[in-house]
PDB file of C-alpha atoms in Angstrom:
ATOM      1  CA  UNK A   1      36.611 -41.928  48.217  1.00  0.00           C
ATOM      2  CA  UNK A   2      33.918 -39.199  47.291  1.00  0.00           C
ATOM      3  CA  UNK A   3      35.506 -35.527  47.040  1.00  0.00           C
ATOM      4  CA  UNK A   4      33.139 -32.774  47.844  1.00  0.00           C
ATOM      5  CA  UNK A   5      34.420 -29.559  46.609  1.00  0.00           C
ATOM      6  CA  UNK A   6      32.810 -26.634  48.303  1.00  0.00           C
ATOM      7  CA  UNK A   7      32.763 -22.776  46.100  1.00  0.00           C
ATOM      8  CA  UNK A   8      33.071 -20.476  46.192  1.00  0.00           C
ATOM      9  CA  UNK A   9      36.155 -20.432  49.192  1.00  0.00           C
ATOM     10  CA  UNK A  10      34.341 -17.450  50.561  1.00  0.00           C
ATOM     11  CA  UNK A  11      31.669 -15.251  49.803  1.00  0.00           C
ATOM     12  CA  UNK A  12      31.384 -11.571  50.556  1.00  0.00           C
ATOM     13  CA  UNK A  13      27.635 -10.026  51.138  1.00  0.00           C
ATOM     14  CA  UNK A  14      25.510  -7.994  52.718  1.00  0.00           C
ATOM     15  CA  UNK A  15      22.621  -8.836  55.505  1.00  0.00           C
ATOM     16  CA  UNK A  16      19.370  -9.411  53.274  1.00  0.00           C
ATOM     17  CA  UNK A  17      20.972 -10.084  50.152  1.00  0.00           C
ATOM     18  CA  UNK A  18      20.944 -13.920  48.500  1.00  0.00           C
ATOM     19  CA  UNK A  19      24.173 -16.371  49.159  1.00  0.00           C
ATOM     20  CA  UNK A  20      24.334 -19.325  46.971  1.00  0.00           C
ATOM     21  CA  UNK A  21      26.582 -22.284  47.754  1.00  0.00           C
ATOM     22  CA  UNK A  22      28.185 -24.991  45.885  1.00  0.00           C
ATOM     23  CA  UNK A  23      29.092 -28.016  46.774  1.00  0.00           C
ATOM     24  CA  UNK A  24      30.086 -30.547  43.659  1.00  0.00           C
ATOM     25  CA  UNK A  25      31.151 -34.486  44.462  1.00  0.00           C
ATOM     26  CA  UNK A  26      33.491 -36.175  42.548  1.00  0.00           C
ATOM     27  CA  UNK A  27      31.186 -38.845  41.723  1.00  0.00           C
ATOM     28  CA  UNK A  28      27.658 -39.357  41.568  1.00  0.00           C
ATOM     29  CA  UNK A  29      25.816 -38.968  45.238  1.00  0.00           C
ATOM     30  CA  UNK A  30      22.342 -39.969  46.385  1.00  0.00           C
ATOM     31  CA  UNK A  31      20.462 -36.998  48.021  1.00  0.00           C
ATOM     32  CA  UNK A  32      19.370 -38.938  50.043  1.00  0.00           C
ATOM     33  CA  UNK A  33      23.081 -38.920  51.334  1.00  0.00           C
ATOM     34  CA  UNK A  34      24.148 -35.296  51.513  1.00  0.00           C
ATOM     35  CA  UNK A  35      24.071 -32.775  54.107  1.00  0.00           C
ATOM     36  CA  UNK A  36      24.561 -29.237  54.857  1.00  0.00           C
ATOM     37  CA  UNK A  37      26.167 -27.893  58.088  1.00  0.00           C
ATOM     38  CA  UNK A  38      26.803 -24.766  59.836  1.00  0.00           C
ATOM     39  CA  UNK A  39      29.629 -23.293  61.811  1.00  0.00           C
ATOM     40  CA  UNK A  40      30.489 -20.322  64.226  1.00  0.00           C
ATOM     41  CA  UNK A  41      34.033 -19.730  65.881  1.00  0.00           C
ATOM     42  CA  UNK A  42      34.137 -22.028  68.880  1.00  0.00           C
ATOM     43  CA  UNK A  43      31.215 -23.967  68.233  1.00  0.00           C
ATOM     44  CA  UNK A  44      30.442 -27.529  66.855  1.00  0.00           C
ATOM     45  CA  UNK A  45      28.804 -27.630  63.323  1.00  0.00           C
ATOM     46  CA  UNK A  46      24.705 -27.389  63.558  1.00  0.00           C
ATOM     47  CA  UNK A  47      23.055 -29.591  60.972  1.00  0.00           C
ATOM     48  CA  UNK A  48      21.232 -27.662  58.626  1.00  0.00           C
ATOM     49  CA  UNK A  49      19.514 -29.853  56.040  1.00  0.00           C
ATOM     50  CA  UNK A  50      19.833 -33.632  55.124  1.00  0.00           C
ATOM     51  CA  UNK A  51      18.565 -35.701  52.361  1.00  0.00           C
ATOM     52  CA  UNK A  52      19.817 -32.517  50.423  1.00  0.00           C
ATOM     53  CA  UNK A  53      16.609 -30.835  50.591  1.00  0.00           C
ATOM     54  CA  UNK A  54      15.019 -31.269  54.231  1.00  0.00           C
ATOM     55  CA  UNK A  55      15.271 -29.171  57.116  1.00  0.00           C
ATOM     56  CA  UNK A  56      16.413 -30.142  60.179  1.00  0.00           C
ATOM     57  CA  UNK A  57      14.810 -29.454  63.219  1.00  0.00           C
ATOM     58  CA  UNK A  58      14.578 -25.779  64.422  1.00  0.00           C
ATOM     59  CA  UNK A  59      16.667 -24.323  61.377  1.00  0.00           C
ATOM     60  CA  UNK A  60      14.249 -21.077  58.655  1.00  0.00           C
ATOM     61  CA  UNK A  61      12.792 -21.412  56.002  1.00  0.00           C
ATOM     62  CA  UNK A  62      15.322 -18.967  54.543  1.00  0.00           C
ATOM     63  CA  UNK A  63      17.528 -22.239  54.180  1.00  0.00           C
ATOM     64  CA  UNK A  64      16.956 -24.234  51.571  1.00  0.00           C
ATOM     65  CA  UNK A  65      18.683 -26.928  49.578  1.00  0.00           C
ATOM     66  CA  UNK A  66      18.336 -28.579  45.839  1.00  0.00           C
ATOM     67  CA  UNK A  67      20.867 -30.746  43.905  1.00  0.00           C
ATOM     68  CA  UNK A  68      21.207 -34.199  42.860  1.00  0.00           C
ATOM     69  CA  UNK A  69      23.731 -36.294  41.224  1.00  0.00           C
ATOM     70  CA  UNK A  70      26.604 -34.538  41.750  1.00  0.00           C
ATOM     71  CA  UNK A  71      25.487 -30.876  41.689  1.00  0.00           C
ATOM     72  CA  UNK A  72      24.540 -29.550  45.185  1.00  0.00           C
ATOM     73  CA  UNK A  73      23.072 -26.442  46.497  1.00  0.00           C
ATOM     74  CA  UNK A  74      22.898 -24.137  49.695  1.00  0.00           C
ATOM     75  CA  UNK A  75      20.621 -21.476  49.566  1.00  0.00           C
ATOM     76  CA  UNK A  76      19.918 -18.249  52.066  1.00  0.00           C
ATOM     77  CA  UNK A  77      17.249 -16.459  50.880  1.00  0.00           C
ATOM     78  CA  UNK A  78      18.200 -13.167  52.993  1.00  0.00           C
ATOM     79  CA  UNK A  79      21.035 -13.206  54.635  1.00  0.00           C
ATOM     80  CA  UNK A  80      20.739 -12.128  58.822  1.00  0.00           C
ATOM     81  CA  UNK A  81      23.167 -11.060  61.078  1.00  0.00           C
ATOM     82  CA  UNK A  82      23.797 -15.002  62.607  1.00  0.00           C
ATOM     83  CA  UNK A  83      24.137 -16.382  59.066  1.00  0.00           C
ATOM     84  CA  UNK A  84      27.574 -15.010  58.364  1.00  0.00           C
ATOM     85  CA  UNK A  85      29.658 -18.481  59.806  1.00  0.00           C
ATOM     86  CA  UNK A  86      31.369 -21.297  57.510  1.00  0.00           C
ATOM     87  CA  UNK A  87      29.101 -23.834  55.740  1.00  0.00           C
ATOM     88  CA  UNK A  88      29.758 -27.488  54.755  1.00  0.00           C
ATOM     89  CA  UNK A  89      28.425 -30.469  53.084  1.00  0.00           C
ATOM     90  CA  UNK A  90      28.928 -33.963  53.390  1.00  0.00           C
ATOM     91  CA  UNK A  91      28.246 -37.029  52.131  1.00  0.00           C
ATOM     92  CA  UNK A  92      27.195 -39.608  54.400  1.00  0.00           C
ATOM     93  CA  UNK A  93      26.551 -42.478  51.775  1.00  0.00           C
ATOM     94  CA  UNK A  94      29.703 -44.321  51.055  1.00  0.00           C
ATOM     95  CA  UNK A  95      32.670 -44.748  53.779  1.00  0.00           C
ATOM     96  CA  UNK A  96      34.741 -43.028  53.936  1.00  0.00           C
ATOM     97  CA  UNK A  97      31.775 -40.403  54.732  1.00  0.00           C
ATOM     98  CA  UNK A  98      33.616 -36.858  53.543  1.00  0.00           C
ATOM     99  CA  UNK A  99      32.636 -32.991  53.988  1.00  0.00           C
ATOM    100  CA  UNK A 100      34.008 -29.993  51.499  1.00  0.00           C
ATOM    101  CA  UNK A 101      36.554 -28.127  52.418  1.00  0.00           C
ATOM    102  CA  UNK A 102      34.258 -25.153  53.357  1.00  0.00           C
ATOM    103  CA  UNK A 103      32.418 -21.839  52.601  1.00  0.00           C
ATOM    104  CA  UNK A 104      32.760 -18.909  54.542  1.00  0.00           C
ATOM    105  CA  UNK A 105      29.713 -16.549  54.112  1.00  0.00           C
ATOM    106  CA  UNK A 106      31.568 -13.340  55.272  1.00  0.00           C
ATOM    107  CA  UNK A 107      30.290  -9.509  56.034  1.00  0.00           C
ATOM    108  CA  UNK A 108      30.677  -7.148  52.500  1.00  0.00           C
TER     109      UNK A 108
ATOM    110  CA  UNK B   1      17.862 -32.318  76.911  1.00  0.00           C
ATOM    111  CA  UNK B   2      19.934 -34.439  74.079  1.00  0.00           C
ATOM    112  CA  UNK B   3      23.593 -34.147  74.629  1.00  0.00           C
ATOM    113  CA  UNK B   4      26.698 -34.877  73.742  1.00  0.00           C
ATOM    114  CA  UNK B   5      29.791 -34.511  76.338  1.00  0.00           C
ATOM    115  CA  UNK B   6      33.209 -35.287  75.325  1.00  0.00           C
ATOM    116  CA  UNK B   7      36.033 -35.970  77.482  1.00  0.00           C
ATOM    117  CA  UNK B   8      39.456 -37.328  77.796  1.00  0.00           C
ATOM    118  CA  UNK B   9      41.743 -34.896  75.594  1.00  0.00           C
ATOM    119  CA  UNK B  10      44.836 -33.033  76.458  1.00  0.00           C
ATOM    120  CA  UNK B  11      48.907 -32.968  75.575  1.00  0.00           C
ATOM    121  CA  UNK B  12      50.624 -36.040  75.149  1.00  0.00           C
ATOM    122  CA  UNK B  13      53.730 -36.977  73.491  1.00  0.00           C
ATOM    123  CA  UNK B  14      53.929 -38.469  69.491  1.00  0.00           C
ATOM    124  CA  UNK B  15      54.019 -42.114  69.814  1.00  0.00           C
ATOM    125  CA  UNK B  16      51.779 -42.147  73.054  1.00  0.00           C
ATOM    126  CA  UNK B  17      48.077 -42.892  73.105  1.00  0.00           C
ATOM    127  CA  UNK B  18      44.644 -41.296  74.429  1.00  0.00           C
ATOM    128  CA  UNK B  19      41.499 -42.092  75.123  1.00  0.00           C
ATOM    129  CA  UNK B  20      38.349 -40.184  74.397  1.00  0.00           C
ATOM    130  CA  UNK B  21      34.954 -40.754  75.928  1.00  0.00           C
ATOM    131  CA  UNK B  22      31.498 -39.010  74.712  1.00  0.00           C
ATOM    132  CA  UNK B  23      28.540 -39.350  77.714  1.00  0.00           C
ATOM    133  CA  UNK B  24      25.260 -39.016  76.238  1.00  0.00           C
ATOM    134  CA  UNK B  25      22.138 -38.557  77.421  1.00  0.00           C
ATOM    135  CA  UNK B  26      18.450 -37.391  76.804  1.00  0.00           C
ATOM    136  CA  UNK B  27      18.139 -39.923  74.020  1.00  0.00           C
ATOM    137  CA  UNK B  28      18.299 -44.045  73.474  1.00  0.00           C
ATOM    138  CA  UNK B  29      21.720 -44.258  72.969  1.00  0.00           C
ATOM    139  CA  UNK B  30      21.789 -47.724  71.791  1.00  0.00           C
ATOM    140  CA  UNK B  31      18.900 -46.919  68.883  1.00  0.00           C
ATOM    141  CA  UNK B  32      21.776 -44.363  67.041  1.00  0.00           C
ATOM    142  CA  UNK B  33      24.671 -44.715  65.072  1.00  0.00           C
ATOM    143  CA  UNK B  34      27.802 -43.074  66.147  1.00  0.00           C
ATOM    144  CA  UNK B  35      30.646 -41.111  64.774  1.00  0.00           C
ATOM    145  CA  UNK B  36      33.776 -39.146  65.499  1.00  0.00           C
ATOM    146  CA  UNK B  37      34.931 -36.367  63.394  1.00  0.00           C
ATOM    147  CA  UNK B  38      37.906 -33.690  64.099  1.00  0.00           C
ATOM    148  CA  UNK B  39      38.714 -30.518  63.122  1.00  0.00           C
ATOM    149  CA  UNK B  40      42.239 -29.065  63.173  1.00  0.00           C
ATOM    150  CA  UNK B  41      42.821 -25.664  64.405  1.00  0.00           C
ATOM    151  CA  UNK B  42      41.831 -23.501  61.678  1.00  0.00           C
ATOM    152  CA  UNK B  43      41.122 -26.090  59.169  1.00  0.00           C
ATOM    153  CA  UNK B  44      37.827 -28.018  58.329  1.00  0.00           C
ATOM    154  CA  UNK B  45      35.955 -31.107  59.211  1.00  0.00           C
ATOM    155  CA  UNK B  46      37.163 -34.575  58.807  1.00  0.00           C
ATOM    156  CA  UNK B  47      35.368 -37.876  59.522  1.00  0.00           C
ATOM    157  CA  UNK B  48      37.458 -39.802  61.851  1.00  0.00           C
ATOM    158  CA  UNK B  49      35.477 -43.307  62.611  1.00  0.00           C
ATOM    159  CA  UNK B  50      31.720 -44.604  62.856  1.00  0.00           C
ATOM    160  CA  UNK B  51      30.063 -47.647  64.729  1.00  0.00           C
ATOM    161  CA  UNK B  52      26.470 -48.769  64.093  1.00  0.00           C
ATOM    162  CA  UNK B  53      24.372 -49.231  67.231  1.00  0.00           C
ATOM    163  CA  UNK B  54      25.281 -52.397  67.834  1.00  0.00           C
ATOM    164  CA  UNK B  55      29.073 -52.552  66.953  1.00  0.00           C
ATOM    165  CA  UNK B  56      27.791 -54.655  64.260  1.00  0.00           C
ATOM    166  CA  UNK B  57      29.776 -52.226  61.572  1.00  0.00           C
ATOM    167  CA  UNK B  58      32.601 -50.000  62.588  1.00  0.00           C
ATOM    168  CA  UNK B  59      33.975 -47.751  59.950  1.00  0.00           C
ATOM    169  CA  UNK B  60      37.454 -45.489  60.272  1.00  0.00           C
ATOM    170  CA  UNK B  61      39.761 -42.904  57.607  1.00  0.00           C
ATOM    171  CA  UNK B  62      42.516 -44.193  56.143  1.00  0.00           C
ATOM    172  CA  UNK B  63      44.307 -41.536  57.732  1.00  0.00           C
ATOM    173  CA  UNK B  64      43.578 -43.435  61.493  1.00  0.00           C
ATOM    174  CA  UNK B  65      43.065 -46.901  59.843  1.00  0.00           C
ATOM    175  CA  UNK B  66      45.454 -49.371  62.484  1.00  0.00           C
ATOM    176  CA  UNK B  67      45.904 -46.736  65.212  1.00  0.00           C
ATOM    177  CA  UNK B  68      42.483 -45.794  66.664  1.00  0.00           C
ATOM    178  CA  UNK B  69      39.822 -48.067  67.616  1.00  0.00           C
ATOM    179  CA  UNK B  70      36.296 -46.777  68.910  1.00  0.00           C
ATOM    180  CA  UNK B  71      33.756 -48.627  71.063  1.00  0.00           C
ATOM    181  CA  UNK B  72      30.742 -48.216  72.685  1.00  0.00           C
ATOM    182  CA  UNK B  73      28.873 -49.224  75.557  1.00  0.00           C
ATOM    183  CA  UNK B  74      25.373 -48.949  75.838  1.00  0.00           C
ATOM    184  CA  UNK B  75      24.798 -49.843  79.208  1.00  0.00           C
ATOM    185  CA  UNK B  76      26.886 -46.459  79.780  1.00  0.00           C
ATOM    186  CA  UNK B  77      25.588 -44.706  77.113  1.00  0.00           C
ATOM    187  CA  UNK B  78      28.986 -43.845  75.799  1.00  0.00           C
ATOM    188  CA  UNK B  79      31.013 -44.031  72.842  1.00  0.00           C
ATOM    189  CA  UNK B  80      34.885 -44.298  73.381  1.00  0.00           C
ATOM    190  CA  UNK B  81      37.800 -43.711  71.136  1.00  0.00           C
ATOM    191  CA  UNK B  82      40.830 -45.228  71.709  1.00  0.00           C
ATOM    192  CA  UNK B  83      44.031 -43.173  69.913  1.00  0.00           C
ATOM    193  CA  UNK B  84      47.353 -45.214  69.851  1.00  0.00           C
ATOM    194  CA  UNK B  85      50.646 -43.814  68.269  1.00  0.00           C
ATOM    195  CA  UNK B  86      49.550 -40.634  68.201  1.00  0.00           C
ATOM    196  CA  UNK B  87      50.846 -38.750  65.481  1.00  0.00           C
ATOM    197  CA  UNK B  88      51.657 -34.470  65.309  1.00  0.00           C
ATOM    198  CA  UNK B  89      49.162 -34.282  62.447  1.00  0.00           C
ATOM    199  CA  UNK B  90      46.298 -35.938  64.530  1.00  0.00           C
ATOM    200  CA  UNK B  91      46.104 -32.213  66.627  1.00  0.00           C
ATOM    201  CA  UNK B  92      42.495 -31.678  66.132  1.00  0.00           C
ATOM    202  CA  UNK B  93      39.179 -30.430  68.337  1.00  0.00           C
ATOM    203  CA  UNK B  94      37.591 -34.252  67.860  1.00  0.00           C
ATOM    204  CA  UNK B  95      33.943 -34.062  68.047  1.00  0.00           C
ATOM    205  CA  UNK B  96      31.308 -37.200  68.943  1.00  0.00           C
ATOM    206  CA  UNK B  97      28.496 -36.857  67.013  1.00  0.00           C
ATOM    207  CA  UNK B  98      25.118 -38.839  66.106  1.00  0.00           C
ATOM    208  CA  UNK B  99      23.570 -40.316  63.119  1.00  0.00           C
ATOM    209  CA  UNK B 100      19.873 -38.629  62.484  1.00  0.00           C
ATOM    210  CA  UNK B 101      17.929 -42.221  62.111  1.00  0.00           C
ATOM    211  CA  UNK B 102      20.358 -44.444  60.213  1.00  0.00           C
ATOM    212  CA  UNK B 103      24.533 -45.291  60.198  1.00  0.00           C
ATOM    213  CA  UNK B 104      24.797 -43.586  56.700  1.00  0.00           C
ATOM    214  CA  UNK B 105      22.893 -40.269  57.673  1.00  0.00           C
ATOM    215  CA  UNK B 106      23.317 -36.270  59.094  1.00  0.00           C
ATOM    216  CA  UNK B 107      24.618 -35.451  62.169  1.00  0.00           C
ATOM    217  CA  UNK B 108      22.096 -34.537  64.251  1.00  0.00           C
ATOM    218  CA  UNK B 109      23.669 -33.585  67.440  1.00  0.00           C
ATOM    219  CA  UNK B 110      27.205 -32.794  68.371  1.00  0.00           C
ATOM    220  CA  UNK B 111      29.346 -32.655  71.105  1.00  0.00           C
ATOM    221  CA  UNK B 112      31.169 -29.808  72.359  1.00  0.00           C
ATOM    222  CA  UNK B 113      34.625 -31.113  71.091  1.00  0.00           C
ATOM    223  CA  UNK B 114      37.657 -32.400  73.139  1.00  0.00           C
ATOM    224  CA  UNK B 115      41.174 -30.479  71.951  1.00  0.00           C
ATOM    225  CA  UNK B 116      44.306 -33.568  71.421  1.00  0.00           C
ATOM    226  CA  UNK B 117      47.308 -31.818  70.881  1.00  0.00           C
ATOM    227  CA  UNK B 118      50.131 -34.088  69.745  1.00  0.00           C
ATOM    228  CA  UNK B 119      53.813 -32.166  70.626  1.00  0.00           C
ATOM    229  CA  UNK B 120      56.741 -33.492  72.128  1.00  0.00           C
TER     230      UNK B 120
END
């Protein structure tokens, strides 16, 4: 099984500043495998970008994502008001498909 | 519209079984790969079980591995999971979601999620 270990746990900023996200698997991961997802209280996750780099449908250019191997990153360029929620990744390569456990992007 | 409705949760007893249903629409159900995945309250997301659009290849966690079975029928455009000896740790919001273009890809849509609470 492929571990996905999400950090930092949480991360404190301010609307308009820069979040960076981790997300590190335990072994070696295509990019064309991992994915980044979104979540708000009471709602489903939202995909954000597959293939580790692409956009999905609908989501700003203020998201981006890079990695390979087994280095992975999450990006905000400035941070709005509906980007504070809990991020994940996954890996959807090799069953059992995983996720991290989770960042939450938090209000400073 | 694409979407996702899930169905069939509730209380039941440990020991005691459920079944889930997730009605689509707005897409060709029987082009996509399907998947479940749950989230317990407060904790994150964990990939349950996936079936490729033709049941040719139907994946589940360890952790459900002998006790659930999911199914689909694409003459309903639905996707079913079937929950047997239900267990206090399988409390979760489950979630039916769909594979972007292939079995091994994103999520692309989600449903609303259906709350199982296992308590005697």
């Amino acid at each position: 099984e492929i571990v996905l270990t999400q950090s930092p746990g949480t991360l404190s900023l301010s609307p308009g500043e820069r979040a960076t996200l981790s997300c590190r698997a335990s072994q070696s991961v295509s990019s064309s495998y991992i994915a980044w997802y979104q979540q708000k209280p009471g709602q489903p996750p939202r995909l954000l970008i597959y293939a580790a780099s692409r956009r999905a449908t609908g989501i700003p250019d203020r998201f981006s994502g890079s990695g390979s191997g087994t280095d992975f990153t999450l990006t905000i360029s400035r941070l709005e008001p509906e980007d504070f929620a809990v991020y994940y990744c996954q890996q959807c390569g090799s069953s059992p498909l995983t996720f991290g456990g989770g960042t939450k992007v938090e209000i400073k | 519209e694409v979407q996702l409705v899930g169905s069939g949760g509730g209380l039941v007893q440990p020991g005691r079984s459920l079944r889930l249903s997730c009605a689509t629409s707005g897409f060709t159900f029987d082009n996509y790969g399907m998947h479940w995945v749950r989230q317990a309250p407060g904790k994150g997301l964990e990939w349950v079980a996936g079936i490729t659009w033709n049941s040719g290849i139907i994946d589940y966690a360890d952790s459900v591995k002998g006790r659930f079975t999911t199914s689909r029928d694409n003459a309903k455009n639905s996707l079913y999971l079937q929950m047997n000896s239900l267990r206090a740790e399988d409390t979760a919001f489950y979630y039916c979601a769909r594979a972007r273009e292939m079995y091994r890809d994103a999520f692309d849509i989600w449903g609303q999620g259906t709350m199982v609470t296992v308590s005697s």
